[in-house]
Coordinates of C-alpha atoms in Angstrom, one line a residue:
X1157 CA -23.3 -7.4 -5.9
X1158 CA -21.2 -6.2 -8.1
X1159 CA -20.0 -2.7 -6.8
X1160 CA -17.1 -0.6 -6.8
X1161 CA -15.5 2.5 -5.6
X1162 CA -13.0 5.1 -6.4
X1163 CA -10.7 6.6 -3.5
X1164 CA -9.5 9.5 -4.8
X1165 CA -7.3 12.1 -2.8
X1166 CA -7.0 16.0 -2.3
X1167 CA -3.5 15.5 -2.8
X1168 CA -0.6 12.9 -3.1
X1169 CA -0.2 11.1 0.2
X1170 CA -3.6 11.9 1.7
X1171 CA -3.8 8.6 2.7
X1172 CA -5.6 6.7 -0.3
X1173 CA -3.3 3.6 -0.2
X1174 CA -4.5 2.9 3.6
X1175 CA -7.9 3.9 3.2
X1176 CA -8.3 1.5 0.2
X1177 CA -6.7 -1.2 2.0
X1178 CA -8.8 -0.4 5.3
X1179 CA -12.3 -0.7 3.1
X1180 CA -10.9 -3.8 1.6
X1181 CA -10.3 -5.6 4.9
X1182 CA -13.7 -4.3 6.1
X1183 CA -15.5 -5.8 3.1
X1184 CA -13.8 -9.1 3.7
X1185 CA -14.5 -9.4 7.0
X1186 CA -18.1 -9.0 6.1
X1187 CA -17.9 -11.8 3.6
X1188 CA -17.4 -9.6 0.4
X1189 CA -14.9 -11.2 -2.3
X1190 CA -13.3 -7.9 -3.2
X1191 CA -10.3 -7.0 -5.1
X1192 CA -7.9 -3.8 -5.3
X1193 CA -7.3 -1.9 -8.5
X1194 CA -5.0 1.1 -9.5
X1195 CA -5.1 2.0 -12.8
X1196 CA -1.5 3.6 -13.1
X1197 CA 1.0 3.8 -10.2
X1198 CA 4.0 5.5 -10.5
X1199 CA 6.5 4.0 -7.7
X1200 CA 9.9 2.6 -7.2
X1201 CA 8.3 0.5 -4.5
X1202 CA 7.0 -2.6 -6.6
X1203 CA 6.1 -6.3 -6.3
X1204 CA 6.4 -9.4 -8.3
X1205 CA 3.1 -11.6 -8.6
X1206 CA 3.5 -15.5 -8.7
X1207 CA 3.0 -15.1 -12.3
X1208 CA 6.2 -13.2 -12.7
X1209 CA 4.2 -9.9 -13.6
X1210 CA 5.7 -6.5 -11.6
X1211 CA 3.1 -4.1 -9.6
X1212 CA 3.3 -1.7 -7.1
X1213 CA 3.8 -3.0 -3.8
X1214 CA 0.5 -0.9 -2.5
X1215 CA -1.5 -3.2 -4.4
X1216 CA 0.2 -6.1 -3.2
X1217 CA -0.4 -5.0 0.2
X1218 CA -3.9 -4.2 -0.6
X1219 CA -4.5 -7.7 -2.2
X1220 CA -3.2 -9.0 0.9
X1221 CA -6.4 -6.9 2.6
X1222 CA -8.5 -8.7 0.6
X1223 CA -6.9 -12.0 1.2
X1224 CA -6.5 -12.7 -2.0
X1225 CA -3.3 -13.4 -4.3
X1226 CA -2.0 -10.1 -6.3
X1227 CA -2.0 -10.1 -10.1
X1228 CA -1.3 -7.9 -12.9
X1229 CA -4.6 -7.1 -13.5
X1230 CA -4.9 -4.9 -10.3
X1231 CA -2.2 -2.7 -11.5
X1232 CA -1.9 -2.6 -15.0
X1233 CA 0.2 0.4 -15.5
X1234 CA 3.3 1.0 -13.5
X1235 CA 5.5 4.0 -14.0
X1236 CA 9.0 4.0 -12.5
X1237 CA 10.9 7.2 -12.6
X1238 CA 14.5 6.5 -13.7
X1239 CA 15.3 10.3 -13.3
X1240 CA 13.3 13.7 -13.3
X1241 CA 11.9 13.4 -16.7
X1242 CA 11.3 9.8 -17.4
X1243 CA 10.2 6.6 -16.7
X1244 CA 10.2 3.1 -17.4
X1245 CA 6.7 1.8 -18.3
X1246 CA 5.7 -1.3 -17.3
X1247 CA 2.4 -2.6 -18.7
X1248 CA 0.4 -5.4 -17.6
X1249 CA 3.4 -6.3 -15.2
X1250 CA 6.2 -6.4 -18.1
X1251 CA 8.3 -3.4 -19.0
X1252 CA 7.6 -2.0 -22.4
X1253 CA 10.1 0.7 -22.8
X1254 CA 11.3 4.3 -21.4
X1255 CA 9.3 7.6 -22.0
X1256 CA 9.4 10.8 -21.1
X1257 CA 6.6 12.7 -19.1
X1258 CA 5.9 14.7 -22.0
X1259 CA 5.8 11.7 -24.5
X1260 CA 3.7 9.8 -22.0
X1261 CA 0.9 12.3 -21.2
X1262 CA 1.2 13.6 -25.1
X1263 CA -0.6 10.5 -25.8
X1264 CA 0.4 7.1 -24.7
X1265 CA -1.5 7.4 -21.7
X1266 CA -4.8 8.4 -23.3
X1267 CA -4.2 5.3 -25.5
X1268 CA -3.9 3.1 -22.4
X1269 CA -7.5 3.9 -21.3
X1270 CA -8.9 0.9 -23.0
X1271 CA -6.2 -1.6 -21.5
X1272 CA -7.2 -0.1 -17.9
X1273 CA -10.8 -0.3 -18.5
X1274 CA -10.4 -3.9 -20.0
X1275 CA -8.5 -4.9 -16.9
X1276 CA -11.1 -3.4 -14.1
X1277 CA -14.0 -5.2 -15.9
X1278 CA -12.2 -8.5 -16.0
X1279 CA -11.4 -7.8 -12.2
X1280 CA -15.4 -7.2 -11.5
X1281 CA -16.2 -10.1 -13.6
X1282 CA -14.9 -12.1 -11.2
X1283 CA -15.2 -10.4 -7.6
X1284 CA -18.3 -8.7 -5.8
X1285 CA -16.6 -5.6 -5.5
X1286 CA -13.6 -3.8 -6.5
X1287 CA -12.2 -0.9 -4.9
X1288 CA -10.0 1.4 -6.6
X1289 CA -7.4 4.0 -5.7
X1290 CA -6.7 7.3 -7.6
X1291 CA -3.2 8.6 -7.8
X1292 CA -2.4 12.4 -6.9
X1293 CA -5.5 14.7 -7.1
X1294 CA -8.3 14.3 -9.6
X1295 CA -8.4 18.0 -10.0
X1296 CA -5.1 18.2 -11.7
X1297 CA -6.8 20.3 -14.7
X1298 CA -3.5 20.3 -16.8
X1299 CA -3.8 16.3 -17.1
X1300 CA -7.7 15.7 -17.1
X1301 CA -7.5 15.3 -20.9
X1302 CA -5.4 12.3 -20.7
X1303 CA -6.3 11.0 -17.0
X1304 CA -7.0 7.1 -16.9
X1305 CA -6.3 6.8 -13.1
X1306 CA -9.1 9.6 -11.6
X1307 CA -11.8 10.7 -13.2
X1308 CA -10.9 9.1 -16.4
X1309 CA -11.7 5.7 -14.9
X1310 CA -14.1 6.5 -12.8
X1311 CA -16.4 7.9 -15.7
X1312 CA -15.5 5.2 -17.9
X1313 CA -16.7 2.6 -15.4
X1314 CA -19.1 4.6 -13.8
X1315 CA -17.8 4.3 -10.7
X1316 CA -18.6 6.4 -7.3
X1317 CA -15.9 8.7 -5.9
X1318 CA -14.8 9.2 -2.4
X1319 CA -12.5 12.2 -1.7
X1320 CA -10.0 11.9 1.4
X1321 CA -8.3 14.6 2.8
X1322 CA -5.4 14.6 5.0
X1323 CA -6.8 17.2 7.9
X1324 CA -3.1 16.9 9.8
X1325 CA -1.5 19.0 6.8
X1326 CA -4.4 21.6 7.3
X1327 CA -6.6 23.2 4.8
X1328 CA -9.0 20.4 4.3
X1329 CA -12.1 22.2 3.7
X1330 CA -10.7 24.3 0.9
X1331 CA -9.1 21.3 -0.5
X1332 CA -12.5 19.1 -0.5
X1333 CA -14.5 22.2 -2.0
X1334 CA -11.9 23.2 -4.5
X1335 CA -11.5 19.5 -5.6
X1336 CA -15.2 19.4 -6.4
X1337 CA -15.3 23.0 -8.1
X1338 CA -12.6 22.3 -10.4
X1339 CA -14.4 19.4 -11.9
X1340 CA -16.5 19.0 -14.8
X1341 CA -20.4 18.7 -14.4
X1342 CA -19.9 14.8 -15.8
X1343 CA -16.8 14.2 -13.1
X1344 CA -18.8 16.0 -10.2
X1345 CA -22.0 14.0 -10.7
X1346 CA -19.6 11.0 -9.3
X1347 CA -18.1 12.7 -6.3
X1348 CA -20.3 11.2 -3.6
X1349 CA -18.7 12.9 -0.6
X1350 CA -15.7 13.0 1.5
X1351 CA -13.6 11.1 4.0
X1352 CA -11.5 13.3 6.5
X1353 CA -8.0 11.2 7.3
X1354 CA -5.6 11.7 10.0
X1355 CA -7.9 13.9 12.5
X1356 CA -6.5 14.7 16.0
X1357 CA -9.1 16.0 18.7
X1358 CA -12.8 16.4 19.6
X1359 CA -14.4 15.5 16.5
X1360 CA -17.6 17.5 17.9
X1361 CA -15.3 20.7 17.0
X1362 CA -15.2 19.4 13.2
X1363 CA -18.7 18.9 12.7
X1364 CA -20.0 22.5 12.2
X1365 CA -17.3 22.9 9.2
X1366 CA -18.5 19.1 7.8
X1367 CA -22.1 20.8 8.1
X1368 CA -21.1 23.9 6.2
X1369 CA -19.1 21.7 3.6
X1370 CA -22.2 19.8 3.0
X1371 CA -24.2 23.2 2.5
X1372 CA -21.7 24.1 0.0
X1373 CA -21.2 21.3 -2.2
X1374 CA -24.2 19.2 -1.6
X1375 CA -22.0 16.2 -0.5
X1376 CA -21.9 14.4 2.9
X1377 CA -18.6 13.2 4.7
X1378 CA -18.7 9.3 5.0
X1379 CA -16.4 9.4 7.9
X1380 CA -13.7 11.1 10.3
X1381 CA -10.6 9.0 10.6
X1382 CA -8.5 9.6 13.8
X1383 CA -4.7 10.1 13.5
X1384 CA -2.9 6.7 14.1
X1385 CA 0.9 6.3 13.9
X1386 CA 2.5 3.9 11.6
X1387 CA -0.3 2.9 9.4
X1388 CA 1.3 3.9 6.2
X1389 CA 2.7 0.3 5.3
X1390 CA 4.1 -0.4 1.8
X1391 CA 3.6 3.0 0.7
X1392 CA 4.5 4.3 -3.0
X1393 CA 7.8 6.1 -2.3
X1394 CA 9.3 7.9 0.4
X1395 CA 11.9 7.4 3.4
X1396 CA 9.6 6.4 5.6
X1397 CA 9.6 2.9 7.1
X1398 CA 6.0 2.0 7.5
X1399 CA 6.3 -1.0 9.9
X1400 CA 9.0 0.3 12.1
X1401 CA 6.9 3.5 12.9
X1402 CA 4.5 1.0 13.6
X1403 CA 6.4 -0.8 16.1
X1404 CA 8.2 1.7 17.5
X1405 CA 5.2 4.0 18.2
X1406 CA 3.4 1.3 19.8
X1407 CA 3.5 -1.4 22.4
X1408 CA 6.7 -3.2 21.9
X1409 CA 8.4 -5.8 23.7
X1410 CA 11.9 -4.9 25.2
X1411 CA 15.2 -6.0 23.4
X1412 CA 15.8 -9.6 24.3
X1413 CA 19.7 -9.6 24.8
X1414 CA 21.7 -6.6 26.6
X1415 CA 22.3 -4.8 23.2
X1416 CA 20.4 -2.8 20.6
X1417 CA 21.4 -3.5 17.0
X1418 CA 21.8 -0.2 14.9
X1419 CA 21.0 -0.6 11.1
X1420 CA 22.2 2.5 8.8
X1421 CA 20.5 2.1 5.4
X1422 CA 22.0 4.5 2.7
X1423 CA 19.4 6.6 1.3
X1424 CA 20.6 6.3 -2.5
X1425 CA 18.8 8.2 -5.3
X1426 CA 15.9 6.3 -7.2
X1427 CA 15.8 3.9 -3.9
X1428 CA 13.7 1.2 -4.8
X1429 CA 11.6 -1.6 -2.3
X1430 CA 13.0 0.8 0.8
X1431 CA 10.4 -1.5 2.7
X1432 CA 13.2 -4.3 2.3
X1433 CA 14.0 -3.3 5.7
X1434 CA 10.7 -2.8 7.3
X1435 CA 11.3 -6.6 8.8
X1436 CA 14.6 -5.3 10.6
X1437 CA 12.7 -2.7 12.0
X1438 CA 10.0 -4.8 13.2
X1439 CA 12.3 -6.9 15.7
X1440 CA 12.6 -6.0 19.2
X1441 CA 15.9 -4.0 19.8
X1442 CA 16.7 -3.5 16.1
X1443 CA 16.8 0.3 15.3
X1444 CA 16.8 1.6 11.6
X1445 CA 17.7 4.9 10.1
X1446 CA 18.3 6.2 6.8
X1447 CA 21.6 8.0 6.2
X1448 CA 23.4 10.5 3.7
X1449 CA 26.7 11.0 5.4
X1450 CA 29.6 9.3 6.3
X1451 CA 30.0 10.3 9.7
X1452 CA 26.5 8.5 10.1
X1453 CA 28.2 5.0 9.4
X1454 CA 30.2 5.3 12.5
X1455 CA 28.0 3.7 14.9
X1456 CA 26.2 1.5 12.7
X1457 CA 26.4 -2.3 13.6
X1458 CA 24.9 -3.1 9.9
X1459 CA 25.0 -0.9 6.8
X1460 CA 22.6 -1.8 4.4
X1461 CA 23.0 -0.4 0.5
X1462 CA 19.3 -0.9 -1.0
X1463 CA 17.8 -1.3 -4.3
X1464 CA 17.8 1.5 -6.8
X1465 CA 16.6 2.2 -10.3
X1466 CA 19.9 3.9 -10.8
X1467 CA 22.7 1.7 -9.9
X1468 CA 25.1 4.1 -11.7
X1469 CA 23.9 7.0 -10.2
X1470 CA 23.8 5.8 -6.9
X1471 CA 27.4 4.6 -7.2
X1472 CA 28.4 8.4 -8.2
X1473 CA 26.3 9.4 -5.2
X1474 CA 28.0 7.1 -2.5
X1475 CA 31.6 8.5 -3.8
X1476 CA 30.5 12.1 -4.2
X1477 CA 29.0 11.9 -0.2
X1478 CA 32.1 10.2 1.2
X1479 CA 29.9 7.1 1.6
X1480 CA 31.6 4.7 -0.5
X1481 CA 35.0 5.4 1.1
X1482 CA 33.3 4.7 4.7
X1483 CA 31.7 1.6 3.4
X1484 CA 35.1 0.2 2.0
X1485 CA 36.6 1.2 5.4
X1486 CA 34.2 -0.8 7.1
X1487 CA 34.7 -4.0 4.6
X1488 CA 38.2 -3.6 5.6
X1489 CA 37.7 -3.7 9.3
X1490 CA 35.4 -6.9 9.1
X1491 CA 32.3 -4.7 9.8
X1492 CA 29.0 -6.0 8.2
X1493 CA 27.4 -4.7 5.0
X1494 CA 24.7 -5.6 3.1
X1495 CA 23.9 -4.8 -0.4
X1496 CA 20.4 -5.7 -2.2
X1497 CA 19.7 -5.6 -6.0
X1498 CA 21.5 -2.3 -7.1
X1499 CA 22.9 -2.2 -3.8
X1500 CA 24.7 -5.6 -4.7
X1501 CA 25.5 -4.5 -8.1
X1502 CA 27.8 -1.8 -7.1
X1503 CA 29.5 -3.2 -4.5
X1504 CA 31.1 -5.6 -7.4
X1505 CA 34.1 -4.9 -9.3
X1506 CA 32.6 -3.4 -12.5
X1507 CA 29.0 -2.9 -14.1
X1508 CA 28.4 -2.8 -18.0
X1509 CA 25.4 -0.7 -18.3
X1510 CA 24.2 0.3 -21.7
X1511 CA 20.5 -0.2 -20.6
X1512 CA 19.7 1.7 -17.4
X1513 CA 22.5 4.8 -17.4
X1514 CA 24.1 3.8 -21.0
X1515 CA 27.4 4.8 -19.1
X1516 CA 29.1 1.6 -20.4
X1517 CA 31.8 0.2 -18.5
X1518 CA 31.9 1.7 -14.8
X1519 CA 34.2 0.7 -12.1
X1520 CA 32.4 -0.5 -9.2
X1521 CA 33.5 -0.5 -5.2
X1522 CA 35.6 -3.6 -5.6
X1523 CA 34.2 -5.2 -2.4
X1524 CA 32.4 -8.3 -3.7
X1525 CA 33.8 -10.5 -6.5
X1526 CA 31.2 -9.9 -8.8
X1527 CA 30.6 -8.7 -12.5
X1528 CA 27.5 -7.0 -13.3
X1529 CA 26.1 -6.8 -17.1
X1530 CA 22.9 -5.0 -17.7
X1531 CA 20.5 -7.1 -19.9
X1532 CA 17.5 -5.5 -21.9
X1533 CA 15.2 -8.4 -20.5
X1534 CA 14.3 -7.5 -17.0
X1535 CA 14.4 -10.6 -14.4
X1536 CA 11.1 -10.9 -12.4
X1537 CA 11.0 -13.8 -10.5
X1538 CA 9.9 -15.2 -7.0
X1539 CA 12.8 -17.4 -5.9
X1540 CA 12.7 -19.9 -2.9
X1541 CA 16.3 -20.8 -1.5
X1542 CA 18.3 -21.9 1.8
X1543 CA 20.8 -19.6 3.7
X1544 CA 22.1 -19.6 6.9
X1545 CA 20.5 -22.8 7.4
X1546 CA 17.1 -21.7 7.2
X1547 CA 14.3 -21.3 4.2
X1548 CA 14.1 -18.1 2.3
X1549 CA 11.6 -16.7 -0.2
X1550 CA 12.3 -13.3 -2.0
X1551 CA 11.6 -11.6 -5.1
X1552 CA 13.8 -10.4 -8.0
X1553 CA 13.4 -7.2 -10.0
X1554 CA 16.1 -6.3 -11.9
X1555 CA 18.3 -5.7 -15.6
X1556 CA 21.8 -6.3 -13.9
X1557 CA 23.0 -10.0 -14.6
X1558 CA 25.4 -10.9 -11.8
X1559 CA 28.4 -13.1 -12.8
X1560 CA 30.0 -14.0 -9.1
X1561 CA 33.6 -15.0 -9.3
X1562 CA 34.1 -16.1 -5.7
X1563 CA 33.2 -15.8 -2.2
X1564 CA 30.8 -18.0 -0.4
X1565 CA 27.2 -18.6 -2.0
X1566 CA 24.7 -16.4 -0.5
X1567 CA 21.0 -16.6 -2.1
X1568 CA 21.7 -16.0 -5.8
X1569 CA 24.7 -13.9 -4.8
X1570 CA 27.7 -14.3 -2.6
X1571 CA 29.4 -13.0 0.8
X1572 CA 33.1 -12.3 1.8
X1573 CA 33.8 -12.4 5.3
X1574 CA 30.8 -10.3 6.7
X1575 CA 30.0 -8.3 3.2
X1576 CA 26.7 -9.9 1.7
X1577 CA 25.3 -9.3 -1.7
X1578 CA 22.0 -10.4 -3.0
X1579 CA 19.4 -9.5 -5.7
X1580 CA 16.5 -11.0 -3.4
X1581 CA 14.0 -8.3 -2.2
X1582 CA 11.9 -9.6 0.8
X1583 CA 14.3 -12.0 2.0
X1584 CA 14.3 -10.5 5.5
X1585 CA 10.7 -11.1 5.8
X1586 CA 11.6 -14.9 6.2
X1587 CA 11.7 -15.1 9.9
X1588 CA 14.4 -18.0 10.6
X1589 CA 16.8 -16.3 8.1
X1590 CA 16.3 -12.9 9.4
X1591 CA 17.1 -14.2 13.0
X1592 CA 20.1 -16.1 11.8
X1593 CA 21.2 -13.0 9.7
X1594 CA 20.6 -10.7 12.8
X1595 CA 22.8 -13.3 14.9
X1596 CA 25.7 -13.0 12.5
X1597 CA 25.5 -9.7 12.3
X1598 CA 25.7 -9.1 16.4
X1599 CA 28.4 -11.6 16.5
X1600 CA 30.4 -9.6 14.1
X1601 CA 29.4 -6.1 15.4
X1602 CA 30.4 -7.6 19.1
X1603 CA 27.1 -6.9 20.3
X1604 CA 25.1 -9.0 22.8
X1605 CA 22.4 -8.7 21.1
X1606 CA 19.6 -11.5 20.8
X1607 CA 16.7 -11.9 18.3
X1608 CA 13.3 -12.4 19.6
X1609 CA 12.4 -16.0 19.3
X1610 CA 8.8 -15.6 18.1
X1611 CA 8.6 -12.3 16.0
X1612 CA 6.4 -13.1 12.8
X1613 CA 6.6 -10.5 10.2
X1614 CA 3.7 -12.0 8.6
X1615 CA 1.4 -12.0 11.6
X1616 CA 2.5 -8.1 12.1
X1617 CA 1.5 -7.3 8.7
X1618 CA -1.7 -9.0 9.6
X1619 CA -2.0 -7.2 12.8
X1620 CA -1.6 -4.0 10.7
X1621 CA -4.2 -4.6 8.0
X1622 CA -7.1 -5.8 10.6
X1623 CA -6.3 -2.1 12.3
X1624 CA -6.8 -0.4 9.2
X1625 CA -9.9 -2.5 9.0
X1626 CA -11.1 -1.3 12.4
X1627 CA -10.5 2.6 11.5
X1628 CA -13.1 2.0 8.8
X1629 CA -15.5 -0.2 11.1
X1630 CA -15.3 2.2 13.9
X1631 CA -15.0 5.6 12.4
X1632 CA -16.5 5.7 8.8
X1633 CA -20.5 5.5 8.3
X1634 CA -20.1 1.9 6.8
X1635 CA -24.0 1.4 6.0
X1636 CA -23.6 4.5 3.9
X1637 CA -20.2 3.2 2.5
X1638 CA -22.2 0.1 1.7
X1639 CA -24.8 1.8 -0.4
X1640 CA -22.1 3.8 -2.2
X1641 CA -20.5 0.9 -3.4
X1642 CA -23.4 -1.2 -4.3
X1643 CA -25.8 1.3 -5.7
X1644 CA -23.0 4.1 -7.0
X1645 CA -23.2 8.0 -6.4
X1646 CA -26.3 9.3 -5.3
X1647 CA -28.7 11.1 -8.0
X1648 CA -29.0 14.6 -7.9
X1649 CA -25.7 15.7 -6.5
X1650 CA -25.6 19.5 -7.0
X1651 CA -23.3 21.3 -9.5
X1652 CA -20.5 23.5 -7.9
X1653 CA -19.1 26.5 -9.6
X1654 CA -17.3 27.4 -11.7
X1655 CA -16.3 23.5 -12.8
X1656 CA -13.1 22.7 -14.8
X1657 CA -12.1 25.3 -17.3
X1658 CA -12.7 24.8 -21.0

């Protein structure tokens, strides 16, 4: 078998990432050696592979669904927004510079098609099947000429296309029809059919519409996936904390201690790796929320300042909102604060930034004895260490180099009293360390909170991936899906006018 499939969507956030992961987990259960692929990802939620390459976290999650190690080949182009009009371009895991949207779509993107197709070909040479994820919609007619992630990759590699639509938003039939009808004949020939996502209710009521859609387009629907809470693990961007949603909306053990812990995460601009707090939200008795007002810090037992692609901009935002003063008051009162990556940097004394914001010398919040200088070379590592008497694993993605001038060592950063700072993303996924950290937070906050002794974050993630596989196995036509992956799009699919404009 040397199969492939492109999972496209009628819109962004239609469910492409989770459907791709679900198909991957279903295939690996069948004994298929499978890998994920996304030619181009725009996300601030990224991950570091074992070889030190930066890729989208969604692809790392999909690799876990495949039970394989993630590599740079699985996401050869990653765009990390740094503002409204520019992004850092990460090629095969390494940053190659900043570029405006106009500059990227004006020629650079098109030139990357060869790299993308080579990466896909290398994966297909090593795996039985590669399940590719598109981006946005394949019918973005203003971008089709330079497209390398939707129909560009499908046509270049001869991949059949499955279009996913989120029926919970409404308008799914129009979205399916319009997606096909705005594609060129050569692209339409690869669109095999549709997959309905997030359906609520009686499927029999939907079936007449699916029959009419088949009559209008000549394309079948490969499945109707029911709405399930909390399946959006390791999404690309946004303020959803996916695993928190899952745990809170499914059967959860009650708190072990008498109190709960309330965690407030500052929703800073250009927030990166917001999934760092998923492991906290997975703990019974821990309530995590994102905040953007100082009064929302008042009842928090722990405040987290997360990573950000714009450290100086986030610092200004905290000051403008009054959150900086609120955090400073907490530190003066000995109440717990954790800064992660960019959040760690802005807790320091000052920042020298001629790389990210080009703001030069900027005074930090002065809450940790740290000075930060931004280097042009990005740090991309997978460190392993010890803190609070427990083994910790994490990953680092940052330009800022921290000079720690005091305090007690904490991972690669430091702590002063109950204020902690580190560049390590993902450290809270280490179960023993997370429990030890929460015990310290509870003691400092005066809460009778006790961490559950047996919460395994890795096991919870595996359960989630199995639930995604179950959705595909139970609610998709897996025989037809198998034929599509193995043999490609059916021949003789009709053209749906008007097609793409000239």
